[in-house]
Coordinates of C-alpha atoms (C1' of nucleotides) in Angstrom, one line a residue:
Chain A
M10 CA 90.4 -132.8 199.0
S11 CA 93.2 -134.3 201.1
A12 CA 92.3 -136.9 203.7
L13 CA 92.1 -136.2 207.4
N14 CA 95.2 -137.2 209.3
L15 CA 95.3 -137.2 213.1
Y16 CA 97.8 -137.9 215.8
D17 CA 97.3 -141.0 218.0
T18 CA 98.7 -140.9 221.5
A19 CA 98.9 -144.7 221.5
T20 CA 101.2 -144.9 218.4
R21 CA 102.6 -141.4 218.8
Q22 CA 102.2 -140.9 215.1
I23 CA 100.0 -139.0 212.7
S24 CA 98.1 -141.3 210.4
E25 CA 95.1 -141.2 208.2
F26 CA 91.8 -141.3 210.0
K27 CA 89.6 -144.1 208.9
P28 CA 86.3 -144.5 210.8
L29 CA 84.9 -147.8 211.7
I30 CA 81.8 -147.2 209.7
A31 CA 82.2 -145.2 206.5
G32 CA 80.7 -141.7 206.9
E33 CA 80.2 -141.9 210.7
V34 CA 82.5 -140.9 213.6
S35 CA 82.0 -141.8 217.2
I36 CA 83.8 -139.8 219.8
Y37 CA 84.0 -140.0 223.6
V38 CA 85.6 -137.1 225.4
C39 CA 86.2 -137.1 229.2
G40 CA 84.3 -134.1 230.4
A41 CA 84.4 -132.3 233.7
T42 CA 84.5 -133.6 237.2
V43 CA 82.1 -131.0 238.6
Q44 CA 83.9 -130.3 241.8
G45 CA 84.7 -126.6 241.1
S46 CA 84.3 -123.7 238.7
P47 CA 85.7 -124.1 235.2
H48 CA 89.0 -122.5 234.4
I49 CA 90.2 -121.6 230.9
G50 CA 92.1 -124.9 230.7
H51 CA 88.8 -126.8 230.8
I52 CA 87.5 -124.4 228.2
R53 CA 90.4 -124.9 226.0
S54 CA 89.9 -128.7 226.0
A55 CA 86.3 -128.2 225.1
V56 CA 87.2 -125.8 222.3
N57 CA 89.8 -128.1 220.9
F58 CA 87.4 -131.0 220.6
D59 CA 84.7 -128.8 219.4
I60 CA 86.9 -127.7 216.5
L61 CA 87.6 -131.4 215.7
R62 CA 83.9 -132.0 215.8
R63 CA 83.1 -129.1 213.5
W64 CA 85.8 -130.2 211.1
L65 CA 84.4 -133.7 211.0
I66 CA 80.9 -132.4 210.4
H67 CA 82.2 -130.2 207.6
S68 CA 83.9 -133.3 206.2
E69 CA 80.5 -134.8 205.9
Y70 CA 80.7 -137.3 208.7
K71 CA 77.8 -138.0 210.9
V72 CA 79.3 -137.4 214.3
T73 CA 78.1 -138.9 217.6
F74 CA 79.9 -136.9 220.3
I75 CA 79.7 -138.0 223.9
R76 CA 81.1 -135.8 226.7
N77 CA 80.4 -137.1 230.2
V78 CA 79.9 -135.4 233.5
T79 CA 81.5 -137.0 236.5
D80 CA 79.1 -136.0 239.1
I81 CA 80.4 -138.1 242.0
D82 CA 83.9 -138.5 243.3
D83 CA 85.9 -138.1 246.4
K84 CA 86.4 -134.3 246.1
I85 CA 82.8 -133.7 245.5
L86 CA 81.9 -135.5 248.6
Q87 CA 84.6 -133.7 250.6
K88 CA 83.7 -130.3 249.3
A89 CA 80.0 -130.8 250.0
I90 CA 80.8 -131.4 253.6
I91 CA 82.9 -128.3 253.8
E92 CA 80.2 -126.2 252.0
K93 CA 77.5 -127.8 254.2
T94 CA 75.5 -128.8 251.2
S95 CA 74.6 -132.1 249.6
W96 CA 76.9 -133.7 247.1
W97 CA 74.3 -133.6 244.3
A98 CA 73.6 -129.9 244.9
L99 CA 77.2 -129.1 244.7
A100 CA 77.7 -131.2 241.6
M101 CA 74.8 -129.6 239.9
K102 CA 76.0 -126.1 240.8
Y103 CA 79.3 -126.7 239.1
E104 CA 77.8 -128.6 236.2
R105 CA 75.7 -125.5 235.4
E106 CA 78.8 -123.3 235.6
F107 CA 80.5 -125.5 233.1
S108 CA 77.5 -125.5 230.8
H109 CA 77.3 -121.7 230.9
A110 CA 81.0 -121.4 230.2
F111 CA 80.8 -123.9 227.3
A112 CA 77.8 -122.0 225.9
A113 CA 79.6 -118.7 226.2
V114 CA 82.4 -119.9 223.9
N115 CA 80.0 -121.5 221.4
I116 CA 80.7 -125.2 222.2
L117 CA 78.2 -127.4 220.3
P118 CA 76.1 -129.4 222.8
P119 CA 77.3 -133.0 222.9
T120 CA 75.0 -135.6 221.2
Y121 CA 74.6 -137.1 224.6
E122 CA 76.0 -135.8 227.9
P123 CA 75.7 -138.7 230.4
R124 CA 76.2 -138.3 234.1
A125 CA 78.0 -140.9 236.0
T126 CA 75.3 -141.4 238.6
G127 CA 72.8 -142.1 235.9
H128 CA 74.7 -145.2 234.7
I129 CA 75.3 -147.2 237.9
T130 CA 73.4 -150.2 236.4
Q131 CA 75.7 -150.3 233.4
M132 CA 78.7 -150.0 235.7
V133 CA 77.6 -152.9 237.9
Q134 CA 77.1 -155.0 234.8
L135 CA 80.6 -154.2 233.5
M136 CA 82.1 -155.1 236.9
Q137 CA 80.2 -158.4 236.9
T138 CA 81.7 -159.3 233.6
L139 CA 85.2 -158.6 234.9
V140 CA 84.7 -160.4 238.1
D141 CA 83.2 -163.4 236.3
N142 CA 86.1 -163.6 233.9
G143 CA 88.7 -163.2 236.6
A144 CA 90.0 -159.8 235.5
A145 CA 88.6 -158.1 238.6
Y146 CA 88.2 -159.3 242.2
A147 CA 86.2 -158.3 245.2
P148 CA 88.3 -159.0 248.3
G149 CA 85.3 -158.7 250.7
N150 CA 85.8 -155.1 251.9
G151 CA 83.2 -153.8 249.5
D152 CA 85.7 -152.6 247.0
V153 CA 86.2 -154.1 243.6
Y154 CA 89.7 -154.0 242.0
V155 CA 91.1 -154.7 238.6
E156 CA 94.1 -157.0 238.8
V157 CA 96.6 -155.2 236.6
R158 CA 99.1 -158.0 236.4
K159 CA 96.6 -160.2 234.6
L160 CA 96.2 -157.6 231.8
K161 CA 98.1 -158.4 228.7
R162 CA 98.4 -154.9 227.3
Y163 CA 98.3 -152.6 230.3
L164 CA 100.0 -149.2 230.0
R165 CA 100.4 -149.2 226.3
L166 CA 99.0 -145.7 226.0
S167 CA 101.6 -144.2 228.3
H168 CA 104.2 -146.7 227.3
Q169 CA 105.3 -147.4 230.8
R170 CA 106.1 -150.6 232.6
I171 CA 104.3 -151.7 235.7
E172 CA 107.5 -152.3 237.5
E173 CA 108.7 -148.8 236.9
L174 CA 105.7 -147.0 238.3
L175 CA 106.4 -145.2 241.5
P176 CA 104.6 -146.9 244.3
A177 CA 101.3 -145.2 245.1
E178 CA 101.5 -143.3 248.3
G179 CA 99.0 -143.8 251.0
S180 CA 97.0 -146.4 249.1
D181 CA 95.4 -149.1 251.2
A182 CA 97.2 -152.1 249.9
S183 CA 95.9 -154.5 252.5
Y184 CA 93.1 -155.9 250.3
K185 CA 94.9 -155.5 247.0
R186 CA 96.7 -158.3 245.3
D187 CA 99.1 -155.8 243.9
P188 CA 99.5 -152.2 245.1
R189 CA 99.0 -151.0 241.5
D190 CA 95.6 -152.7 241.2
F191 CA 93.0 -149.9 240.9
A192 CA 89.5 -149.6 242.3
M193 CA 86.5 -149.9 240.0
W194 CA 84.2 -149.6 242.9
K195 CA 84.6 -148.1 246.3
S196 CA 82.7 -149.3 249.4
A197 CA 80.6 -146.6 251.0
K198 CA 81.7 -145.0 254.2
P199 CA 79.1 -143.9 256.7
G200 CA 77.1 -141.0 255.4
E201 CA 78.2 -141.3 251.8
P202 CA 75.9 -141.9 248.9
S203 CA 75.8 -145.5 247.8
W204 CA 74.3 -148.0 245.4
P205 CA 73.7 -151.7 246.0
T206 CA 75.9 -154.3 244.2
P207 CA 76.6 -158.0 244.7
W208 CA 79.7 -157.0 246.5
G209 CA 78.2 -154.5 248.9
E210 CA 77.0 -150.9 249.0
G211 CA 79.3 -148.5 247.4
R212 CA 80.0 -145.9 244.7
P213 CA 81.8 -146.0 241.4
G214 CA 85.5 -145.3 240.9
W215 CA 86.3 -142.7 238.4
H216 CA 87.6 -145.0 235.6
L217 CA 84.6 -147.3 235.6
E218 CA 82.2 -144.5 234.7
C219 CA 83.8 -143.8 231.4
S220 CA 84.2 -147.4 230.4
A221 CA 80.5 -148.0 231.2
M222 CA 79.2 -144.9 229.5
A223 CA 81.3 -145.2 226.4
Y224 CA 79.9 -148.7 226.0
A225 CA 76.4 -147.6 226.7
Y226 CA 76.4 -144.9 224.0
L227 CA 79.0 -146.0 221.5
G228 CA 79.2 -149.7 221.8
E229 CA 82.2 -152.0 222.2
C230 CA 84.4 -150.1 219.8
F231 CA 84.4 -146.5 218.7
D232 CA 86.6 -144.1 216.7
I233 CA 88.1 -141.5 218.9
H234 CA 88.7 -141.0 222.6
G235 CA 89.7 -137.6 223.8
G236 CA 90.7 -135.8 226.9
G237 CA 93.4 -133.8 228.6
L238 CA 97.0 -134.9 228.6
D239 CA 96.9 -135.6 232.3
L240 CA 94.2 -138.2 231.8
I241 CA 96.5 -140.6 229.9
F242 CA 97.6 -142.2 233.1
P243 CA 95.9 -143.4 235.1
H244 CA 92.5 -142.6 233.8
H245 CA 92.7 -143.7 230.2
E246 CA 94.9 -146.6 230.9
N247 CA 92.4 -147.9 233.4
E248 CA 89.5 -147.3 231.0
I249 CA 91.3 -149.4 228.4
A250 CA 92.1 -152.0 231.0
Q251 CA 88.4 -152.4 232.0
S252 CA 86.9 -152.2 228.6
E253 CA 89.4 -154.6 227.0
A254 CA 89.1 -157.0 229.9
A255 CA 85.4 -157.0 229.1
G256 CA 86.3 -158.1 225.5
F257 CA 85.6 -154.7 223.9
G258 CA 87.8 -153.2 221.2
F259 CA 87.3 -149.8 222.8
A260 CA 88.9 -146.6 221.3
N261 CA 90.7 -146.8 217.9
R262 CA 92.5 -143.6 218.4
W263 CA 93.5 -141.3 221.3
L264 CA 93.6 -137.5 221.2
H265 CA 94.9 -135.5 224.0
N266 CA 94.9 -131.7 224.4
A267 CA 97.7 -129.8 226.1
W268 CA 97.5 -127.3 228.9
V269 CA 97.0 -123.7 229.3
T270 CA 100.0 -122.7 231.3
Q271 CA 101.1 -119.8 233.4
S272 CA 104.8 -119.1 233.8
G273 CA 105.4 -122.4 232.1
E274 CA 103.4 -124.3 234.6
K275 CA 100.1 -126.1 234.4
M276 CA 97.1 -124.4 235.6
S277 CA 95.7 -126.0 238.7
K278 CA 94.0 -125.3 241.9
S279 CA 96.8 -126.6 244.0
L280 CA 99.2 -124.0 242.4
G281 CA 96.6 -121.3 242.9
N282 CA 97.0 -120.1 239.4
S283 CA 93.6 -121.0 237.9
L284 CA 92.1 -118.4 235.6
L285 CA 88.4 -118.9 236.1
A286 CA 86.3 -118.7 232.9
D287 CA 83.9 -116.2 234.3
V288 CA 86.7 -113.8 235.3
I289 CA 88.2 -113.9 231.8
L290 CA 84.8 -113.5 230.3
E291 CA 84.5 -110.2 232.0
R292 CA 87.5 -109.1 230.1
V293 CA 86.8 -110.4 226.7
R294 CA 83.7 -111.7 224.9
G295 CA 83.2 -115.4 224.6
V296 CA 84.0 -115.5 220.9
E297 CA 87.3 -113.7 221.7
L298 CA 88.2 -116.2 224.4
R299 CA 87.4 -119.0 222.0
W300 CA 89.5 -117.4 219.3
Y301 CA 92.4 -117.1 221.7
L302 CA 92.2 -120.7 223.1
G303 CA 91.5 -122.2 219.7
S304 CA 94.4 -120.4 217.9
A305 CA 97.1 -122.7 219.4
H306 CA 97.6 -126.2 218.2
Y307 CA 95.7 -128.6 220.4
R308 CA 98.9 -130.5 221.3
S309 CA 100.9 -127.4 222.2
M310 CA 101.0 -125.8 225.5
L311 CA 99.4 -122.4 225.5
E312 CA 101.2 -120.0 227.7
Y313 CA 98.6 -117.5 229.1
S314 CA 99.3 -113.9 229.4
Q315 CA 96.8 -111.0 229.6
A316 CA 98.8 -109.2 226.8
A317 CA 98.5 -112.2 224.5
L318 CA 94.8 -112.5 225.3
D319 CA 94.2 -108.8 224.6
E320 CA 96.3 -108.9 221.4
S321 CA 94.3 -111.9 220.2
A322 CA 91.0 -110.2 220.9
V323 CA 92.2 -107.1 218.9
A324 CA 93.1 -109.4 216.0
F325 CA 89.7 -111.0 216.2
R326 CA 88.0 -107.6 216.1
R327 CA 89.8 -106.7 212.9
I328 CA 88.4 -109.8 211.3
E329 CA 85.0 -109.1 212.7
N330 CA 85.1 -105.6 211.4
F331 CA 86.1 -106.7 208.0
L332 CA 83.3 -109.3 207.7
N333 CA 80.8 -106.6 208.9
R334 CA 82.0 -104.2 206.2
A335 CA 82.0 -106.9 203.6
Q336 CA 78.4 -107.7 204.5
E337 CA 77.5 -104.0 204.2
I338 CA 79.2 -103.6 200.9
L339 CA 77.9 -106.8 199.4
S340 CA 74.4 -106.2 200.9
V341 CA 74.4 -109.9 201.7
A342 CA 76.2 -112.0 204.2
P343 CA 79.2 -113.8 202.7
Q344 CA 78.5 -117.5 202.6
G345 CA 81.0 -119.6 204.4
V346 CA 83.2 -121.5 202.1
V347 CA 86.2 -123.6 203.2
G348 CA 89.2 -122.8 201.1
D349 CA 91.7 -125.4 200.0
S350 CA 94.6 -124.2 202.0
F351 CA 92.6 -124.0 205.2
A352 CA 91.2 -127.5 204.5
K353 CA 94.8 -128.8 204.0
A354 CA 95.8 -127.3 207.3
M355 CA 92.9 -128.8 209.2
N356 CA 93.4 -132.2 207.6
D357 CA 97.0 -132.1 208.9
D358 CA 96.2 -133.0 212.5
L359 CA 94.0 -129.9 212.9
A360 CA 96.9 -127.5 212.2
V361 CA 94.9 -124.4 213.2
P362 CA 98.0 -122.1 213.4
A363 CA 98.7 -122.9 209.8
G364 CA 95.1 -122.2 209.0
L365 CA 95.5 -118.8 210.6
A366 CA 97.9 -117.9 207.9
T367 CA 95.3 -118.4 205.3
I368 CA 92.8 -116.4 207.4
S369 CA 95.3 -113.5 207.5
E370 CA 95.7 -113.8 203.7
N371 CA 92.0 -113.6 203.2
L372 CA 91.8 -110.7 205.5
R373 CA 94.5 -108.8 203.7
L374 CA 93.2 -109.5 200.2
G375 CA 89.7 -108.8 201.3
N376 CA 90.6 -105.4 202.6
Q377 CA 92.5 -104.7 199.4
A378 CA 89.4 -105.7 197.4
I379 CA 87.3 -103.1 199.4
T380 CA 89.9 -100.4 198.5
D381 CA 89.9 -101.5 194.9
G382 CA 86.1 -101.8 194.7
D383 CA 86.5 -105.4 193.5
R384 CA 83.3 -107.1 194.6
N385 CA 84.2 -110.5 193.2
A386 CA 87.5 -110.6 195.1
L387 CA 85.8 -109.3 198.2
S388 CA 83.1 -111.9 198.0
K389 CA 85.6 -114.7 197.6
N390 CA 87.9 -113.6 200.4
A391 CA 85.1 -112.8 202.8
S392 CA 83.4 -116.2 202.1
E393 CA 86.6 -118.1 202.7
L394 CA 87.3 -116.1 205.8
R395 CA 83.9 -116.8 207.1
G396 CA 84.1 -120.5 206.2
A397 CA 87.3 -120.8 208.2
L398 CA 85.8 -119.0 211.2
Q399 CA 82.8 -121.3 211.1
I400 CA 85.1 -124.3 211.5
L401 CA 86.8 -122.6 214.4
G402 CA 83.4 -121.8 215.9
C403 CA 84.1 -118.1 215.8
D404 CA 81.9 -116.8 213.0
P405 CA 81.1 -113.2 214.0
L406 CA 78.0 -113.1 211.7
D407 CA 76.7 -116.1 213.7
F408 CA 77.8 -114.9 217.1
T409 CA 76.0 -111.6 217.1
L410 CA 74.9 -110.0 220.3
T411 CA 71.1 -110.1 220.2
A412 CA 70.3 -106.7 221.5
S413 CA 66.8 -105.4 221.6
T414 CA 66.1 -104.7 217.9
Q415 CA 63.9 -101.7 218.8
L416 CA 66.6 -100.1 220.8
T417 CA 69.2 -100.9 218.2
S418 CA 67.3 -99.3 215.4
A419 CA 66.6 -96.2 217.4
L420 CA 70.3 -96.0 218.3
S421 CA 71.4 -96.3 214.7
G422 CA 69.0 -93.6 213.7
V423 CA 70.4 -91.2 216.3
I424 CA 74.0 -92.0 215.3
A425 CA 73.1 -91.6 211.7
L426 CA 71.8 -88.1 212.5
A427 CA 74.9 -87.2 214.3
L428 CA 77.0 -88.4 211.4
Q429 CA 75.0 -86.4 208.9
E430 CA 75.7 -83.3 211.0
R431 CA 79.4 -84.2 211.0
T432 CA 79.4 -84.7 207.2
S433 CA 77.8 -81.3 206.7
A434 CA 80.4 -79.7 209.0
R435 CA 83.2 -81.3 207.1
E436 CA 81.8 -80.1 203.8
R437 CA 82.0 -76.6 205.0
S438 CA 85.4 -77.3 206.5
D439 CA 84.2 -76.7 210.0
F440 CA 86.6 -79.3 211.4
A441 CA 86.2 -78.1 215.0
A442 CA 82.5 -79.0 214.8
S443 CA 83.1 -82.3 213.0
D444 CA 85.8 -83.4 215.5
A445 CA 83.5 -82.4 218.4
I446 CA 80.9 -84.8 217.1
R447 CA 83.5 -87.5 216.6
D448 CA 85.0 -87.0 220.0
G449 CA 81.5 -86.8 221.6
L450 CA 80.6 -90.2 220.1
L451 CA 83.9 -91.6 221.0
A452 CA 83.3 -90.6 224.6
L453 CA 80.2 -92.7 224.5
G454 CA 82.2 -95.7 223.2
I455 CA 81.2 -95.2 219.5
T456 CA 84.1 -95.3 217.1
I457 CA 83.9 -93.5 213.7
E458 CA 85.8 -94.6 210.6
D459 CA 85.7 -92.6 207.4
T460 CA 85.6 -95.2 204.6
A461 CA 85.3 -94.8 200.8
Q462 CA 81.6 -95.8 201.3
G463 CA 81.1 -93.0 203.8
P464 CA 81.4 -92.9 207.6
R465 CA 80.7 -96.1 209.5
W466 CA 80.4 -96.5 213.2
S467 CA 80.8 -99.3 215.7
I468 CA 80.4 -99.7 219.4
M469 CA 83.6 -100.4 221.2
E470 CA 83.7 -103.7 223.0
K471 CA 84.5 -103.9 226.6
S472 CA 88.2 -103.7 226.9
Chain B
rG17 C1' 114.2 -143.9 238.7
rG18 C1' 110.5 -144.6 234.5
rU19 C1' 107.6 -142.4 230.3
rC20 C1' 107.1 -138.2 227.3
rC21 C1' 107.0 -133.1 225.2
rG22 C1' 109.5 -128.7 224.1
rG23 C1' 113.8 -124.6 223.3
rU24 C1' 112.6 -120.6 216.3
rG25 C1' 113.6 -113.2 215.5
rG26 C1' 111.9 -107.6 220.4
rC27 C1' 107.2 -110.9 221.5
rC28 C1' 103.6 -114.8 219.9
rG29 C1' 103.7 -118.9 216.7
rA30 C1' 104.1 -122.6 212.2
rG31 C1' 107.4 -125.6 209.5
rA32 C1' 110.4 -131.0 210.0
rG33 C1' 116.4 -132.1 204.6
rG34 C1' 117.0 -127.4 199.4
rC35 C1' 112.4 -121.7 198.0
rG36 C1' 112.9 -117.4 205.4
rA37 C1' 104.3 -119.5 207.1
rG38 C1' 101.7 -116.0 209.6
rG39 C1' 100.6 -112.4 213.4
rC40 C1' 101.9 -108.5 217.0
rA41 C1' 105.5 -104.7 217.9
rA42 C1' 109.1 -101.3 215.4
rG43 C1' 110.6 -98.0 211.2
rG44 C1' 109.3 -95.9 206.4
rG45 C1' 105.4 -94.8 202.7
rA46 C1' 100.2 -94.4 200.4
rC47 C1' 95.3 -92.6 201.5
rU48 C1' 93.1 -88.7 204.8
rG49 C1' 91.5 -81.7 206.7
rC50 C1' 93.1 -84.5 211.0
rA51 C1' 92.3 -89.1 213.3
rA52 C1' 90.9 -94.1 212.9
rA53 C1' 90.7 -98.0 209.6
rU54 C1' 93.1 -100.1 205.4
rC55 C1' 97.0 -101.2 202.0
rC56 C1' 102.4 -101.3 200.4
rC57 C1' 107.6 -101.7 201.8
rU58 C1' 111.7 -102.8 205.5
rC59 C1' 114.0 -105.5 209.5
rU60 C1' 115.6 -109.6 212.7
rA61 C1' 115.6 -116.6 213.8
rC62 C1' 116.1 -121.6 214.5
rA63 C1' 119.5 -123.4 222.8
rC64 C1' 124.8 -125.3 222.7
rG65 C1' 128.7 -128.9 220.8
rG66 C1' 129.7 -132.7 217.5
rG67 C1' 128.2 -135.9 213.3
rU68 C1' 125.6 -137.5 208.5
rU69 C1' 124.7 -135.0 203.7
rC70 C1' 126.2 -131.8 197.7
rA71 C1' 122.7 -129.4 201.2
rA72 C1' 120.5 -129.4 208.4
rA73 C1' 116.1 -125.1 212.1
rU74 C1' 114.6 -130.0 210.1
rC75 C1' 118.1 -136.4 210.6
rC76 C1' 121.8 -138.8 214.3
rC77 C1' 124.8 -138.5 219.0
rG78 C1' 125.9 -135.7 223.3
rU79 C1' 125.1 -131.4 226.6
rC80 C1' 122.4 -127.6 228.9
rC81 C1' 117.6 -125.4 230.0
rG82 C1' 112.1 -125.6 230.7
rG83 C1' 107.7 -128.4 231.3
rA84 C1' 104.2 -132.7 231.9
rC85 C1' 102.7 -137.7 233.8
rC86 C1' 103.9 -141.9 237.4
rU87 C1' 96.8 -143.4 241.1
rC88 C1' 93.0 -135.6 242.5
rC89 C1' 93.5 -133.2 237.4
rA90 C1' 91.2 -130.6 230.8

RNA sequence: GGUCCGGUGGCCGAGAGGCGAGGCAAGGGACUGCAAAUCCCUCUACACGGGUUCAAAUCCCGUCCGGACCUCCA
């Protein structure tokens, strides 16, 4: 099998992935700042990295996957005041919303999911290291800043030059040695949550959290750091700055996922164009949303439209229908097998769109095999199809709705009776009667297909 | 101003020097009592202008257009 090649934001090139430790992969992905409800852009990011993770697991790596929760930041504090609740209650509320949405689209739980506020000790230690070695300074106002001009390799991820950065607007430069110095630690204002440090009471800055937690769970050096495109600067640059100033190797490779856009523009609250996950999940099932979000290449913008989402869901149902039929005909669930062409696509920087072509091929050939009664071909194509879907986290045979089995078996019995009546009517050419049964079932949301193996029924999904 | 990404057929979306990925839609056909499902066939393309090359959607230069980041962001 070909080797896995991945893009690296730092080098802007695709190169062969070589883990630090043979057979193991360590990944840190920046998770949510739980200051609001998840929109489908957040979900896309999670799906993209989940596909990476599943592919690595399939490639027989032992994967340690960290996705953090930023449960304290300026906006959480502000919003808690507006909503007249405590910051921790607000953070937990949105953290739960994210967890529900992630579960709905079949995201594997991270190996560890650390919260920022649970790692203050590690953050203070990291700051102490930087203050001791002169990379950071505490000017006496309770803040701690990293002195960016002392950093040798600052901004190498975004390939910018310090001199060319636009001056930060509204930043309090009075205590900073350079206006571009960034805060590791912020002094507490009255009424704000705070933790003690040698430099005063305060709370962590955003960037410090990730450096400290990555070190806590993955050590000084790890394989892959992921996140959204917008985190490259400043967040990831500043993480690198802190961790390297502490003497850590930090991330070997950087992966960044692109946006879900609307009318070509990034989805964001300030533009008022956020598509909240729970709203979309009323329209399509989780597996269908995942299929849609996962189908684009992770580095390409995904322009959202309802038509595209619906079309994608219909396409998924065709695949699902085929796999269900295959399972019925073979009397056994096809085992998931990853075919060579799908593997080749995935190894090429997770080229899911190219992989989709092989899925289409398996679908077409599999359907043909059903028509031809070729069980071997059916088994092969259904297995490869299922294998590909498993990597994408969209295996319909795994993603089944767990309805009450008692109710389901009673329902299938009733429908089977109706279908028997219909078959009898057709045999005596009483098409009025047979169509009445079909129409009646259709009105209840039950679709009938006449196949070579006899009639089969399925319940229409919510549209 | 700096750093990047992109523009492919009616639509979506791959490819990155030489065989027109794939899907959706459309048209035709097979199957069917009809329908659905399924299969087969057909069709259309590389923003614009130069250049390099035997050969350019692909490489180079320029132009136009869209988008992202530059201290809130997946």
